[in-house]
């Protein structure tokens, strides 16, 4: 019997050679940050393997962040992925590659890119309808612009943190409509938002919009994102300029970025459009559908509370990219944009506690007690998978964070 290699990834593993997400890691023995590629239960030190193999990509991969690879552009992304696929599948490369594999439980994962700007959207019709009903009960649930443009706001890029980072309960002002005056203190409505984030690789020129069809030229990959939200702070502060301190205290992202190429089999058409779209947003004539069939799971302290379906999002990431640049605003390597909370039509598909508990009215039952919003000590974890080639599943890794008391 030949000895089992870590590269003999069991069939059905969502981190097989069809996936190959990128991250940045260090180890207890070597605290240098290095580009890692996840394969099964291991992380390949991609720069070290490239050097050992005499690969022309040794320089691009031998860095402490993904930014040089992100900035290298679409053709380089494809060529590097082809090379990596060969390194982990071709038996001829194994003896050289295997010494550069580290077990997943021996690595520390870091924020894999330097975040440039951060934008967050509001693209789920179900989420926007639910929030509109709760926050603006006297008006229409969806604002008149909602089906004509992807609504978004600029977030705080400096507080994007990698999965596993504790989240300190924010303090701020709140005032319920029935309160006589605002009060200050730790948020009592701390919430999550299950989202998918996208990271830009190729920059664009100031003054030149990015067309819908150029999405793949600019966007490197996607990952899970939790847009922590203090609903009490948000509800009091957001009129008329939108979310501010209720969301800027922390946004958690997965340590693994899945390249778009790994998700070819997950492309799906977005829902039918209810209004004709401006030409720059009209995706009806594109050769590939703009949606992604991602199956998200949200759990609190290990117990699943929702399964938001990303395929139901009204606005696609390509439309969001086209919209955020249509005024000539340029893209930079490391720009991150969030999809907006992912909520499906069913109650169990809602991606926030605001919706799952209807703003605290209907508590959910966990084995350790009832929850309306998050308590100190709660750990929230998002995971997801997508269909891959030939019936495989592509794992999206996870984004997790624990709430600690206000300081
Ligand atoms: O409708 C509102 O006033 C509030 C919207 C949000 O919570 C903003 C947000 O982060 C959107 C989203 O994630 O979908
Ligand atoms: Ca959000
Ligand atoms: Mg946030």
Short mmCIF file of C-alpha atoms and ligand atoms in Angstrom, two decimals:
data_model
loop_
_atom_site.label_atom_id
_atom_site.label_comp_id
_atom_site.label_asym_id
_atom_site.label_seq_id
_atom_site.Cartn_x
_atom_site.Cartn_y
_atom_site.Cartn_z
CA UNK A 1 0.00 0.00 0.00
CA UNK A 2 1.46 3.41 -0.92
CA UNK A 3 1.57 5.76 2.04
CA UNK A 4 -1.41 8.10 2.21
CA UNK A 5 -0.50 11.62 1.06
CA UNK A 6 -2.16 14.75 2.48
CA UNK A 7 -2.85 15.52 -1.18
CA UNK A 8 -5.10 12.45 -1.47
CA UNK A 9 -8.07 14.53 -0.43
CA UNK A 10 -11.10 12.31 0.24
CA UNK A 11 -13.79 12.41 -2.42
CA UNK A 12 -16.56 14.79 -1.42
CA UNK A 13 -14.24 17.08 0.57
CA UNK A 14 -15.42 20.64 -0.18
CA UNK A 15 -11.78 21.77 -0.09
CA UNK A 16 -10.53 19.42 -2.80
CA UNK A 17 -8.40 20.53 -5.78
CA UNK A 18 -11.50 22.00 -7.47
CA UNK A 19 -11.63 24.72 -4.80
CA UNK A 20 -8.17 26.03 -3.74
CA UNK A 21 -9.10 29.16 -1.78
CA UNK A 22 -6.38 31.62 -0.82
CA UNK A 23 -5.47 32.92 2.62
CA UNK A 24 -2.54 34.27 4.63
CA UNK A 25 -1.09 32.28 7.53
CA UNK A 26 1.73 32.02 10.03
CA UNK A 27 2.77 29.24 12.40
CA UNK A 28 4.09 29.02 15.96
CA UNK A 29 7.56 28.11 14.61
CA UNK A 30 7.60 30.78 11.90
CA UNK A 31 5.64 33.97 12.48
CA UNK A 32 6.17 35.36 8.97
CA UNK A 33 2.87 35.89 7.19
CA UNK A 34 2.70 33.80 4.04
CA UNK A 35 0.21 33.15 1.25
CA UNK A 36 -1.50 29.81 1.85
CA UNK A 37 -3.78 27.73 -0.32
CA UNK A 38 -6.19 25.40 1.42
CA UNK A 39 -6.26 21.79 0.24
CA UNK A 40 -8.27 19.31 2.32
CA UNK A 41 -7.19 19.65 5.94
CA UNK A 42 -3.89 21.32 5.01
CA UNK A 43 -2.54 24.69 4.00
CA UNK A 44 0.04 24.82 1.22
CA UNK A 45 2.76 27.42 1.76
CA UNK A 46 2.34 28.63 -1.82
CA UNK A 47 5.44 30.82 -2.01
CA UNK A 48 7.74 28.12 -0.60
CA UNK A 49 6.28 25.50 -2.94
CA UNK A 50 6.65 27.86 -5.91
CA UNK A 51 10.30 28.50 -5.02
CA UNK A 52 11.02 24.78 -4.59
CA UNK A 53 9.46 24.10 -8.00
CA UNK A 54 11.29 26.97 -9.70
CA UNK A 55 7.95 28.51 -10.64
CA UNK A 56 7.75 31.97 -12.24
CA UNK A 57 5.01 32.75 -9.67
CA UNK A 58 7.39 32.46 -6.68
CA UNK A 59 7.60 36.24 -6.39
CA UNK A 60 3.81 36.82 -6.56
CA UNK A 61 3.09 34.07 -4.02
CA UNK A 62 6.05 34.67 -1.72
CA UNK A 63 4.42 37.69 -0.07
CA UNK A 64 2.79 38.54 3.23
CA UNK A 65 -0.57 39.50 1.70
CA UNK A 66 -2.70 38.62 -1.31
CA UNK A 67 -2.53 42.18 -2.65
CA UNK A 68 0.32 41.61 -5.15
CA UNK A 69 -1.58 38.63 -6.60
CA UNK A 70 -4.84 40.60 -6.60
CA UNK A 71 -3.17 43.47 -8.45
CA UNK A 72 -1.54 41.14 -11.01
CA UNK A 73 -4.82 40.85 -12.94
CA UNK A 74 -7.14 38.31 -14.41
CA UNK A 75 -4.68 36.46 -16.67
CA UNK A 76 -2.23 35.99 -13.79
CA UNK A 77 -5.06 34.73 -11.52
CA UNK A 78 -5.94 32.08 -14.11
CA UNK A 79 -2.31 31.04 -14.70
CA UNK A 80 -1.49 30.84 -10.98
CA UNK A 81 -4.59 28.73 -10.36
CA UNK A 82 -3.62 26.37 -13.19
CA UNK A 83 -0.14 26.02 -11.72
CA UNK A 84 -1.49 25.36 -8.21
CA UNK A 85 -3.91 22.75 -9.56
CA UNK A 86 -1.02 20.94 -11.21
CA UNK A 87 1.11 21.12 -8.03
CA UNK A 88 -1.56 19.48 -5.89
CA UNK A 89 -2.79 16.90 -8.41
CA UNK A 90 0.23 15.85 -10.51
CA UNK A 91 2.04 12.93 -8.81
CA UNK A 92 5.34 14.15 -10.33
CA UNK A 93 5.17 17.32 -8.23
CA UNK A 94 4.20 15.65 -4.95
CA UNK A 95 7.62 14.99 -3.45
CA UNK A 96 8.51 18.67 -3.91
CA UNK A 97 5.14 20.05 -2.77
CA UNK A 98 4.40 17.84 0.26
CA UNK A 99 7.07 19.32 2.58
CA UNK A 100 5.29 22.69 2.25
CA UNK A 101 1.93 21.50 3.59
CA UNK A 102 0.96 22.51 7.13
CA UNK A 103 -2.00 20.97 8.99
CA UNK A 104 -4.86 23.46 9.21
CA UNK A 105 -4.97 23.25 13.01
CA UNK A 106 -1.33 24.36 13.24
CA UNK A 107 -1.76 27.68 11.44
CA UNK A 108 -2.88 31.13 12.51
CA UNK A 109 -4.94 32.78 9.80
CA UNK A 110 -4.71 36.54 9.16
CA UNK A 111 -6.69 39.13 7.23
CA UNK A 112 -5.53 38.02 3.78
CA UNK A 113 -5.58 41.38 1.93
CA UNK A 114 -5.11 45.03 2.83
CA UNK A 115 -8.58 46.48 2.60
CA UNK A 116 -8.82 49.65 0.53
CA UNK A 117 -12.39 51.00 0.46
CA UNK A 118 -15.42 49.20 1.83
CA UNK A 119 -18.95 49.48 0.46
CA UNK A 120 -21.97 47.55 1.66
CA UNK A 121 -25.14 47.00 -0.36
CA UNK A 122 -28.77 46.17 0.39
CA UNK A 123 -29.55 43.70 -2.38
CA UNK A 124 -31.98 41.16 -0.92
CA UNK A 125 -35.58 42.08 -1.67
CA UNK A 126 -36.73 39.92 1.26
CA UNK A 127 -34.34 41.59 3.71
CA UNK A 128 -35.11 45.11 2.48
CA UNK A 129 -38.84 44.43 2.66
CA UNK A 130 -38.59 43.06 6.21
CA UNK A 131 -36.38 45.94 7.43
CA UNK A 132 -38.61 48.52 5.72
CA UNK A 133 -41.66 47.11 7.50
CA UNK A 134 -39.96 47.29 10.89
CA UNK A 135 -38.07 50.62 10.56
CA UNK A 136 -40.62 52.51 8.43
CA UNK A 137 -44.01 50.97 9.25
CA UNK A 138 -45.92 53.96 7.90
CA UNK A 139 -44.38 53.93 4.42
CA UNK A 140 -43.91 51.42 1.60
CA UNK A 141 -41.56 48.62 2.64
CA UNK A 142 -39.32 49.15 -0.39
CA UNK A 143 -38.26 52.72 -1.17
CA UNK A 144 -39.17 53.91 -4.72
CA UNK A 145 -35.51 53.67 -5.87
CA UNK A 146 -34.96 50.10 -4.65
CA UNK A 147 -35.66 48.23 -7.91
CA UNK A 148 -33.90 50.84 -10.06
CA UNK A 149 -30.46 50.88 -8.45
CA UNK A 150 -28.50 48.77 -5.95
CA UNK A 151 -28.63 50.85 -2.74
CA UNK A 152 -25.39 50.97 -0.76
CA UNK A 153 -23.36 52.98 1.72
CA UNK A 154 -19.66 53.48 2.40
CA UNK A 155 -18.50 51.54 5.46
CA UNK A 156 -15.35 51.64 7.56
CA UNK A 157 -12.56 49.64 5.90
CA UNK A 158 -10.21 49.92 8.90
CA UNK A 159 -12.52 47.86 11.12
CA UNK A 160 -12.78 44.87 8.81
CA UNK A 161 -11.41 41.99 10.91
CA UNK A 162 -10.54 38.40 10.14
CA UNK A 163 -12.72 35.52 11.31
CA UNK A 164 -12.01 34.58 14.93
CA UNK A 165 -11.51 38.15 16.13
CA UNK A 166 -13.60 39.00 19.23
CA UNK A 167 -16.21 41.72 18.74
CA UNK A 168 -16.60 44.26 21.54
CA UNK A 169 -20.20 45.24 22.18
CA UNK A 170 -20.47 48.85 20.96
CA UNK A 171 -21.84 51.68 23.05
CA UNK A 172 -23.80 54.54 21.62
CA UNK A 173 -26.99 56.55 21.65
CA UNK A 174 -30.39 54.99 21.27
CA UNK A 175 -33.90 56.31 21.45
CA UNK A 176 -37.03 54.27 20.81
CA UNK A 177 -39.90 56.30 19.33
CA UNK A 178 -41.66 56.08 22.71
CA UNK A 179 -38.62 57.25 24.77
CA UNK A 180 -38.73 60.90 25.83
CA UNK A 181 -34.99 61.45 25.20
CA UNK A 182 -31.96 59.54 23.90
CA UNK A 183 -29.91 57.43 26.33
CA UNK A 184 -26.27 56.33 26.06
CA UNK A 185 -24.90 52.87 26.84
CA UNK A 186 -23.93 49.44 25.50
CA UNK A 187 -26.13 48.33 22.61
CA UNK A 188 -29.04 46.15 23.70
CA UNK A 189 -29.86 45.07 20.13
CA UNK A 190 -26.56 43.67 18.86
CA UNK A 191 -27.15 41.73 15.64
CA UNK A 192 -25.51 39.95 12.73
CA UNK A 193 -25.90 40.25 8.98
CA UNK A 194 -25.08 37.17 6.91
CA UNK A 195 -23.46 38.47 3.73
CA UNK A 196 -21.09 37.60 0.94
CA UNK A 197 -18.11 39.90 0.35
CA UNK A 198 -16.22 40.47 -2.91
CA UNK A 199 -12.63 41.69 -3.20
CA UNK A 200 -11.36 43.78 -6.12
CA UNK A 201 -8.06 42.86 -7.72
CA UNK A 202 -7.60 44.97 -10.84
CA UNK A 203 -7.96 48.71 -10.24
CA UNK A 204 -9.85 51.02 -12.61
CA UNK A 205 -9.13 54.49 -13.90
CA UNK A 206 -10.68 57.55 -12.25
CA UNK A 207 -13.46 58.91 -14.46
CA UNK A 208 -14.05 55.62 -16.29
CA UNK A 209 -17.01 53.42 -15.26
CA UNK A 210 -16.56 49.64 -15.16
CA UNK A 211 -19.03 47.89 -17.47
CA UNK A 212 -21.17 45.00 -16.24
CA UNK A 213 -19.36 42.59 -18.56
CA UNK A 214 -15.96 43.49 -17.04
CA UNK A 215 -16.80 42.09 -13.59
CA UNK A 216 -14.44 39.10 -13.93
CA UNK A 217 -11.59 41.38 -15.05
CA UNK A 218 -11.76 43.27 -11.76
CA UNK A 219 -13.13 40.98 -9.05
CA UNK A 220 -10.80 38.27 -7.78
CA UNK A 221 -13.04 36.27 -5.48
CA UNK A 222 -15.65 36.10 -2.76
CA UNK A 223 -15.91 35.18 0.92
CA UNK A 224 -18.35 35.13 3.81
CA UNK A 225 -18.87 38.43 5.64
CA UNK A 226 -20.72 39.27 8.86
CA UNK A 227 -21.78 42.92 9.03
CA UNK A 228 -22.29 43.22 12.82
CA UNK A 229 -25.06 45.74 13.43
CA UNK A 230 -26.29 47.50 16.57
CA UNK A 231 -29.97 47.92 15.69
CA UNK A 232 -30.78 50.37 18.48
CA UNK A 233 -27.89 52.68 17.55
CA UNK A 234 -28.72 52.29 13.85
CA UNK A 235 -32.44 53.04 14.18
CA UNK A 236 -31.78 56.37 15.98
CA UNK A 237 -28.83 57.64 13.94
CA UNK A 238 -29.57 56.60 10.34
CA UNK A 239 -31.91 59.37 9.22
CA UNK A 240 -31.11 61.00 6.80
CA UNK A 241 -27.58 59.83 5.87
CA UNK A 242 -27.77 56.07 6.45
CA UNK A 243 -25.80 53.58 8.59
CA UNK A 244 -22.89 55.03 10.60
CA UNK A 245 -21.74 54.00 14.10
CA UNK A 246 -24.32 51.22 14.33
CA UNK A 247 -22.24 49.25 11.82
CA UNK A 248 -18.73 50.71 11.76
CA UNK A 249 -17.40 49.06 14.95
CA UNK A 250 -16.55 45.73 13.25
CA UNK A 251 -17.17 43.72 10.09
CA UNK A 252 -15.85 40.15 10.13
CA UNK A 253 -14.61 38.35 7.01
CA UNK A 254 -13.55 34.79 6.30
CA UNK A 255 -9.82 34.10 6.22
CA UNK A 256 -10.32 32.27 2.91
CA UNK A 257 -11.03 33.93 -0.43
CA UNK A 258 -12.58 31.65 -3.04
CA UNK A 259 -11.49 32.64 -6.54
CA UNK A 260 -14.42 33.27 -8.91
CA UNK A 261 -13.04 30.60 -11.25
CA UNK A 262 -13.82 27.93 -8.63
CA UNK A 263 -17.47 28.98 -8.77
CA UNK A 264 -18.20 28.53 -12.49
CA UNK A 265 -20.69 25.74 -11.73
CA UNK A 266 -22.47 27.91 -9.15
CA UNK A 267 -23.54 30.64 -11.58
CA UNK A 268 -27.31 31.14 -11.64
CA UNK A 269 -29.68 33.69 -13.11
CA UNK A 270 -30.89 36.34 -10.66
CA UNK A 271 -34.65 36.70 -10.04
CA UNK A 272 -36.74 38.18 -12.86
CA UNK A 273 -36.57 41.98 -12.93
CA UNK A 274 -39.75 43.94 -12.23
CA UNK A 275 -38.68 47.14 -14.03
CA UNK A 276 -36.60 47.79 -17.13
CA UNK A 277 -33.07 48.69 -16.01
CA UNK A 278 -30.79 51.49 -17.20
CA UNK A 279 -28.41 50.10 -19.85
CA UNK A 280 -25.45 50.13 -17.44
CA UNK A 281 -27.35 47.76 -15.09
CA UNK A 282 -29.20 45.70 -17.70
CA UNK A 283 -27.69 42.22 -17.47
CA UNK A 284 -30.24 40.43 -19.66
CA UNK A 285 -27.80 40.10 -22.59
CA UNK A 286 -24.72 38.88 -20.71
CA UNK A 287 -23.23 35.49 -21.67
CA UNK A 288 -23.05 34.31 -18.06
CA UNK A 289 -25.63 34.73 -15.35
CA UNK A 290 -24.63 37.09 -12.55
CA UNK A 291 -25.99 35.21 -9.52
CA UNK A 292 -24.15 32.63 -7.37
CA UNK A 293 -25.90 29.62 -5.86
CA UNK A 294 -24.35 29.82 -2.38
CA UNK A 295 -26.00 27.97 0.50
CA UNK A 296 -25.27 29.82 3.73
CA UNK A 297 -25.74 28.53 7.27
CA UNK A 298 -25.88 30.81 10.32
CA UNK A 299 -25.28 29.37 13.77
CA UNK A 300 -25.15 30.78 17.29
CA UNK A 301 -23.06 28.81 19.78
CA UNK A 302 -23.00 25.88 17.38
CA UNK A 303 -26.76 25.77 16.80
CA UNK A 304 -28.05 26.55 13.31
CA UNK A 305 -30.60 29.38 13.26
CA UNK A 306 -30.95 30.16 9.53
CA UNK A 307 -30.08 29.03 6.01
CA UNK A 308 -29.97 32.12 3.78
CA UNK A 309 -29.96 31.34 0.02
CA UNK A 310 -27.67 33.71 -1.91
CA UNK A 311 -29.29 32.75 -5.25
CA UNK A 312 -32.35 34.83 -4.28
CA UNK A 313 -30.45 38.18 -4.26
CA UNK A 314 -32.14 40.71 -6.56
CA UNK A 315 -28.98 42.66 -7.44
CA UNK A 316 -25.85 40.82 -8.57
CA UNK A 317 -22.26 41.63 -7.62
CA UNK A 318 -21.58 42.65 -11.25
CA UNK A 319 -24.43 45.17 -11.09
CA UNK A 320 -23.11 46.46 -7.77
CA UNK A 321 -19.64 46.94 -9.27
CA UNK A 322 -21.09 48.72 -12.32
CA UNK A 323 -23.20 50.94 -10.10
CA UNK A 324 -20.43 51.91 -7.68
CA UNK A 325 -18.24 53.05 -10.60
CA UNK A 326 -20.87 54.54 -12.96
CA UNK A 327 -20.10 58.05 -11.68
CA UNK A 328 -16.42 57.56 -12.52
CA UNK A 329 -15.31 56.56 -9.00
CA UNK A 330 -12.26 54.35 -9.43
CA UNK A 331 -11.47 50.94 -7.96
CA UNK A 332 -8.35 50.09 -6.00
CA UNK A 333 -6.77 46.72 -5.35
CA UNK A 334 -8.21 45.53 -2.03
CA UNK A 335 -11.57 47.28 -2.34
CA UNK A 336 -14.20 45.17 -0.61
CA UNK A 337 -17.90 45.26 -1.22
CA UNK A 338 -20.59 43.39 0.71
CA UNK A 339 -23.68 41.97 -0.98
CA UNK A 340 -26.06 43.13 1.72
CA UNK A 341 -27.82 40.82 4.13
CA UNK A 342 -28.87 37.58 2.50
CA UNK A 343 -32.48 36.68 3.34
CA UNK A 344 -34.74 34.30 1.44
CA UNK A 345 -38.54 34.27 1.37
CA UNK A 346 -38.92 31.78 4.26
CA UNK A 347 -38.61 32.68 7.95
CA UNK A 348 -35.76 30.16 8.41
CA UNK A 349 -33.85 31.82 5.56
CA UNK A 350 -33.44 35.23 7.20
CA UNK A 351 -29.88 36.48 7.62
CA UNK A 352 -30.32 38.72 10.68
CA UNK A 353 -31.78 38.41 14.19
CA UNK A 354 -33.70 41.62 13.49
CA UNK A 355 -35.73 39.63 10.98
CA UNK A 356 -35.60 36.22 12.69
CA UNK A 357 -37.06 37.68 15.92
CA UNK A 358 -38.99 40.53 14.26
CA UNK A 359 -37.07 43.23 16.14
CA UNK A 360 -37.12 41.27 19.39
CA UNK A 361 -40.84 40.45 19.43
CA UNK A 362 -40.46 36.69 18.80
CA UNK A 363 -37.49 35.20 20.68
CA UNK A 364 -35.76 32.18 19.16
CA UNK A 365 -35.00 29.16 21.35
CA UNK A 366 -31.44 27.96 21.73
CA UNK A 367 -30.44 25.07 23.98
CA UNK A 368 -28.82 27.61 26.30
CA UNK A 369 -31.89 29.85 26.45
CA UNK A 370 -33.96 32.29 24.41
CA UNK A 371 -32.40 34.97 22.21
CA UNK A 372 -33.76 38.12 20.70
CA UNK A 373 -30.40 39.80 20.06
CA UNK A 374 -26.84 38.68 20.93
CA UNK A 375 -25.60 38.23 24.48
CA UNK A 376 -22.02 38.64 25.68
CA UNK A 377 -20.20 35.34 25.16
CA UNK A 378 -22.28 34.33 22.11
CA UNK A 379 -20.31 33.05 19.14
CA UNK A 380 -21.81 33.51 15.68
CA UNK A 381 -20.53 31.41 12.78
CA UNK A 382 -21.42 31.58 9.09
CA UNK A 383 -20.49 28.75 6.76
CA UNK A 384 -21.47 28.09 3.14
CA UNK A 385 -21.06 25.81 0.18
CA UNK A 386 -21.69 26.12 -3.53
CA UNK A 387 -22.12 23.52 -6.26
CA UNK A 388 -18.78 22.70 -7.89
CA UNK A 389 -17.83 20.77 -11.04
CA UNK A 390 -19.10 17.17 -11.47
CA UNK A 391 -21.37 17.10 -8.44
CA UNK A 392 -18.71 18.35 -6.01
CA UNK A 393 -19.23 21.03 -3.38
CA UNK A 394 -17.07 24.11 -3.03
CA UNK A 395 -16.62 25.03 0.66
CA UNK A 396 -16.51 28.71 1.48
CA UNK A 397 -14.78 28.37 4.81
CA UNK A 398 -16.32 30.20 7.72
CA UNK A 399 -16.55 33.53 9.43
CA UNK A 400 -16.87 33.41 13.18
CA UNK A 401 -16.80 35.95 16.00
CA UNK A 402 -17.55 36.04 19.73
CA UNK A 403 -19.22 38.94 21.51
CA UNK A 404 -17.35 40.37 24.46
CA UNK A 405 -18.72 42.94 26.91
CA UNK A 406 -18.45 46.63 26.25
CA UNK A 407 -15.28 48.35 27.46
O1 LIG B 1 -33.30 50.01 5.61
C1 LIG B 1 -32.54 50.44 6.49
O2 LIG B 1 -32.74 51.52 7.02
C2 LIG B 1 -31.39 49.67 6.94
C3 LIG B 1 -30.59 48.95 6.18
C4 LIG B 1 -29.43 48.26 6.70
O3 LIG B 1 -29.43 47.58 7.73
C5 LIG B 1 -28.19 48.52 5.97
C6 LIG B 1 -27.42 47.32 5.56
O4 LIG B 1 -26.34 47.02 6.09
C7 LIG B 1 -28.02 46.62 4.40
C8 LIG B 1 -27.86 45.15 4.23
O5 LIG B 1 -26.94 44.54 4.79
O6 LIG B 1 -28.63 44.59 3.45
CA1 LIG B 2 -25.07 45.03 5.80
MG1 LIG B 3 -20.39 46.29 9.83
#
